[in-house]
Amino acid sequence: MELEKLTEHFYYTRPIADIDQPILGAVLGNNLCVMVDGGVSPDMAREFKALLRSATGRKPDFCVVTHWHWDHTFGLAGVGCPIIGQKNLQKHLKRLAADRYDRTSLLKRVAEKKEISFCADNILKVYGEAGENVQIAPAGLLYDNELLLDLGGVNVVLHHFPSDHSDDATSIFIKEDRVLLLGDAMCEEFYADKPFHTPEAVLAQFDYIDSLGDIDWYLLSHAAPQNNHHFALTYEVLRVAAEGYRQGYTEKTMLGDYIKENLDVGTPDDYEQTAEFFYNGQFGTRYDL
């Protein structure tokens, strides 16, 4: 893991795909430092803190969680500071703390539609067959819709970001640096019979993003930082698909054709998969976690 400086106030480490480790970040103000997410294990969180201390002489005063999924929360026991999250985060952390993480227990939950295979496989990679030493730290500070953090010379807006991916998604907007961290909130819902997007959530996402004005950098948890151009290349397909769906193009082929006719970025594979996710939104049933 290596620490990189993106802007004046923001440092981060790149994701590690082999274990589904997301970006970890830190926003540094004159008075306070805020860490972003805990990662897959307390050791990862502690390694990030050591890198931050070495590079800046600072340690986090708070840790903001973008959402409850294991790869963002299993490291929270190692952050060593109060944890902030959207109010729905706490119910998920309590449920995670009550579960067992040995192979038998994980596979049982996958069969019962309480977990997905991708997450179970990666948890076993990190914690072994016995699933020992999983620690779930609770959040200490919860907000509802929006929270402003004044770190001293830099202001950070936490927003309950509309998302199919999780009901506790928090976006993090660093005002002075024009950096927007979105976690995994732009992703489809995976904890369902069929992965899906809904036009309501996606259009609300873009309404909020547009309301922020100019953004220099977007950070998604499992990708490199993206500038405006790159973000549009990657995600404009969602906006166009949601608009087409709203206009009545609800069948997969029709919606795929609509996307192709109204978008000059992306690839046909992107169009087809995105159309399928919106089509699934009509029928997809979320797991009863």
C-alpha positions as a printed Julia matrix, in Angstrom:
289×3 Matrix{Float64}:
   0.0     0.0     0.0
   1.32    3.44   -0.92
  -0.03    6.84    0.08
  -0.64    9.33   -2.73
  -1.53   13.02   -2.58
  -4.33   14.0    -4.96
  -5.03   17.61   -3.9
  -3.93   20.06   -1.23
  -6.08   18.44    1.44
  -6.68   14.88    0.27
  -4.48   11.77    0.46
  -5.46    8.24   -0.54
  -4.26    4.71   -1.25
  -5.25    2.84   -4.39
  -7.59   -0.17   -4.23
  -6.25   -3.73   -4.09
  -8.38   -5.86   -6.39
  -7.13   -9.26   -5.19
  -8.87   -8.86   -1.83
 -11.45   -6.23   -2.85
  -9.74   -3.6    -0.7
 -11.21   -0.17   -1.54
  -9.55    3.21   -1.6
  -8.73    4.51    1.86
  -8.48    8.27    2.17
  -7.81   11.17    4.5
  -8.92   14.8     4.38
  -6.56   17.11    6.27
  -7.67   20.46    7.63
  -5.79   22.83    9.88
  -7.54   21.48   12.97
  -8.95   18.05   12.17
  -8.19   15.05    9.99
 -10.92   12.73    8.66
 -10.2     9.23    7.43
 -12.44    7.66    4.77
 -13.48    4.0     5.27
 -11.82    1.26    7.29
 -10.89   -1.24    4.61
 -11.01   -5.02    4.82
  -9.19   -5.49    8.13
  -7.86   -3.61   11.17
  -4.33   -4.28    9.91
  -5.12   -2.43    6.66
  -6.51    0.51    8.61
  -3.46    0.62   10.87
  -1.12    0.43    7.87
  -2.93    3.38    6.3
  -2.61    5.38    9.52
   1.1     4.64    9.69
   1.57    5.86    6.1
  -0.42    8.99    6.85
   1.57    9.69    9.99
   4.86    9.21    8.16
   3.86   11.51    5.28
   2.02   14.25    7.18
   2.61   13.84   10.89
  -1.15   13.54   11.34
  -3.56   10.87   12.55
  -7.33   10.71   11.95
  -9.66   12.4    14.43
 -12.73   10.77   12.83
 -13.43    8.07   10.25
 -16.33    8.47    7.8
 -17.84    5.27    6.39
 -19.21    5.41    2.85
 -21.46    2.36    3.4
 -21.78   -0.87    5.35
 -20.32   -3.51    3.01
 -17.61   -5.66    4.56
 -14.7    -4.28    2.55
 -15.39   -0.79    3.95
 -16.16   -1.73    7.57
 -14.21   -4.79    8.71
 -11.17   -2.57    9.29
 -12.97   -0.05   11.49
 -11.67   -1.68   14.67
  -8.23   -0.43   13.63
  -9.0     3.24   12.91
  -8.6     4.32   16.55
 -11.04    7.22   16.37
 -14.81    7.91   16.44
 -16.7     6.52   13.44
 -19.24    8.61   11.5
 -21.91    7.21    9.2
 -25.41    7.68    7.88
 -27.94    6.5    10.45
 -28.8     3.29    8.55
 -25.17    2.18    8.91
 -25.6     1.15   12.54
 -28.23   -1.54   11.94
 -25.96   -3.17    9.37
 -22.94   -3.07   11.67
 -24.96   -4.73   14.43
 -26.03   -7.49   12.04
 -22.46   -8.0    10.82
 -21.23   -8.21   14.41
 -23.74  -10.99   15.16
 -22.62  -13.18   12.22
 -19.87  -15.8    12.05
 -17.28  -15.82    9.26
 -15.97  -19.37    8.99
 -16.46  -21.07    5.59
 -19.47  -23.11    6.69
 -21.29  -20.08    8.08
 -20.53  -17.94    5.05
 -21.69  -20.56    2.56
 -24.86  -21.09    4.59
 -25.65  -17.37    4.38
 -24.96  -17.39    0.63
 -27.45  -20.26    0.24
 -29.98  -18.39    2.38
 -29.52  -15.21    0.33
 -28.02  -13.34    3.25
 -24.62  -12.93    1.56
 -23.19  -13.01   -1.96
 -20.46  -15.39   -3.16
 -18.06  -12.62   -4.22
 -17.95  -11.16   -0.71
 -17.79  -14.56    0.99
 -14.82  -15.59   -1.17
 -12.89  -12.42   -0.38
 -13.63  -12.58    3.34
 -12.13  -16.08    3.35
  -9.06  -14.78    1.49
  -8.45  -12.18    4.17
  -9.5   -14.08    7.31
  -8.93  -17.74    6.41
 -11.16  -20.8     6.53
 -11.95  -20.34   10.22
 -12.9   -16.7     9.8
 -11.12  -15.75   12.98
 -10.36  -12.27   14.29
 -13.23  -10.48   12.52
 -14.01   -7.4    14.62
 -16.94   -5.11   13.88
 -16.66   -1.69   15.51
 -19.87    0.33   15.93
 -20.36    3.84   14.63
 -20.35    6.49   17.35
 -21.71    9.44   15.38
 -24.71    9.14   13.06
 -26.32   11.7    10.79
 -29.56   11.63    8.79
 -29.55   13.65    5.55
 -26.46   15.89    5.57
 -23.62   16.88    7.85
 -21.0    19.63    7.42
 -17.55   19.05    8.93
 -15.36   22.13    9.38
 -11.83   20.74    9.58
 -10.19   24.16    9.7
  -9.62   25.77    6.33
 -11.44   22.97    4.54
 -15.12   22.03    4.67
 -16.43   18.54    4.04
 -20.09   17.81    3.26
 -21.41   14.35    4.09
 -24.62   13.6     2.21
 -27.0    10.65    2.32
 -26.47    9.84   -1.32
 -29.32    8.15   -3.21
 -28.17    4.67   -4.2
 -29.48    1.27   -5.16
 -26.22   -0.22   -3.87
 -26.9     0.45   -0.18
 -29.41    2.35    1.94
 -26.71    4.11    3.99
 -24.54    5.49    1.17
 -22.56    8.58    2.15
 -20.96   10.87   -0.42
 -18.09   13.07    0.76
 -17.58   16.44   -0.93
 -14.37   18.32   -0.17
 -15.49   21.84   -1.05
 -12.21   23.69   -1.31
 -10.54   20.95   -3.39
 -13.64   20.18   -5.5
 -13.25   16.45   -4.81
 -16.27   14.14   -4.57
 -15.94   10.69   -3.02
 -18.8     8.37   -3.9
 -17.79    5.05   -2.38
 -19.64    2.35   -4.33
 -22.87    4.33   -4.52
 -22.97    4.43   -8.34
 -22.94    0.62   -8.48
 -25.99   -1.56   -8.89
 -27.65   -3.47   -6.05
 -25.89   -6.83   -5.7
 -27.79   -8.15   -2.7
 -30.72   -9.2    -4.86
 -31.93  -12.09   -7.01
 -30.77  -10.09  -10.03
 -28.41   -7.08   -9.89
 -30.35   -3.92  -10.67
 -30.52   -0.16  -11.03
 -33.62    1.99  -10.66
 -34.16    5.24  -12.57
 -35.32    7.01   -9.4
 -32.03    6.46   -7.58
 -29.8     7.14  -10.59
 -31.52   10.39  -11.62
 -31.44   11.58   -8.0
 -27.69   10.86   -7.95
 -27.05   13.08  -10.95
 -29.35   15.8    -9.6
 -27.21   15.97   -6.47
 -23.9    15.81   -8.35
 -25.07   18.6   -10.68
 -26.06   20.73   -7.68
 -22.44   20.77   -6.44
 -21.15   22.74   -9.42
 -17.67   22.18  -10.78
 -15.92   19.03   -9.59
 -12.29   18.38  -10.42
 -12.0    14.81   -9.16
 -14.36   11.91   -8.55
 -13.32    8.95   -6.46
 -15.07    5.6    -6.68
 -13.87    3.08   -4.13
 -12.5     0.46   -6.5
 -11.03    2.63   -9.25
  -8.36    5.25   -9.78
  -9.4     8.92   -9.35
 -11.36   10.24  -12.33
 -11.49   13.77  -13.73
 -14.69   15.2   -15.2
 -14.03   13.76  -18.66
 -13.25   10.27  -17.41
 -16.24   10.26  -15.06
 -18.56   11.22  -17.94
 -17.1     8.46  -20.13
 -17.76    5.91  -17.4
 -21.08    6.98  -15.9
 -23.03    9.07  -18.38
 -24.49    5.8   -19.63
 -26.38    5.54  -16.34
 -27.97    8.96  -16.74
 -29.02    8.27  -20.33
 -30.39    4.83  -19.44
 -32.4     6.21  -16.53
 -33.84    8.97  -18.7
 -34.76    6.45  -21.41
 -36.38    4.14  -18.9
 -38.44    7.01  -17.54
 -39.63    7.73  -21.09
 -40.98    4.2   -21.44
 -38.04    2.28  -22.92
 -38.36   -0.46  -20.31
 -37.61   -3.54  -22.41
 -33.93   -4.54  -22.6
 -33.44   -4.3   -26.34
 -35.42   -1.07  -26.63
 -33.46    0.55  -23.82
 -30.15   -0.63  -25.25
 -31.07    0.91  -28.6
 -32.12    4.15  -26.87
 -28.78    4.37  -25.08
 -26.88    3.79  -28.33
 -28.85    6.51  -30.11
 -28.39    9.09  -27.36
 -24.83    8.48  -26.19
 -21.49    8.87  -27.93
 -19.31    7.41  -25.17
 -18.93    3.9   -23.77
 -19.23    0.62  -25.67
 -22.09   -1.62  -26.86
 -21.27   -4.03  -24.02
 -21.8    -1.18  -21.54
 -25.14   -0.36  -23.13
 -26.35   -3.95  -23.05
 -25.37   -4.58  -19.44
 -26.77   -1.25  -18.24
 -30.05   -1.91  -20.05
 -30.24   -5.3   -18.36
 -29.68   -3.79  -14.91
 -32.52   -1.3   -15.41
 -34.74   -4.05  -16.81
 -33.97   -6.15  -13.72
 -35.1    -3.24  -11.58
 -38.68   -4.1   -12.49
 -38.34   -7.58  -11.0
 -35.27   -7.64   -8.79
 -35.98   -8.58   -5.2
 -33.55   -7.42   -2.54
 -32.32   -9.97   -0.06
 -33.96   -9.75    3.34
 -30.79   -8.98    5.27
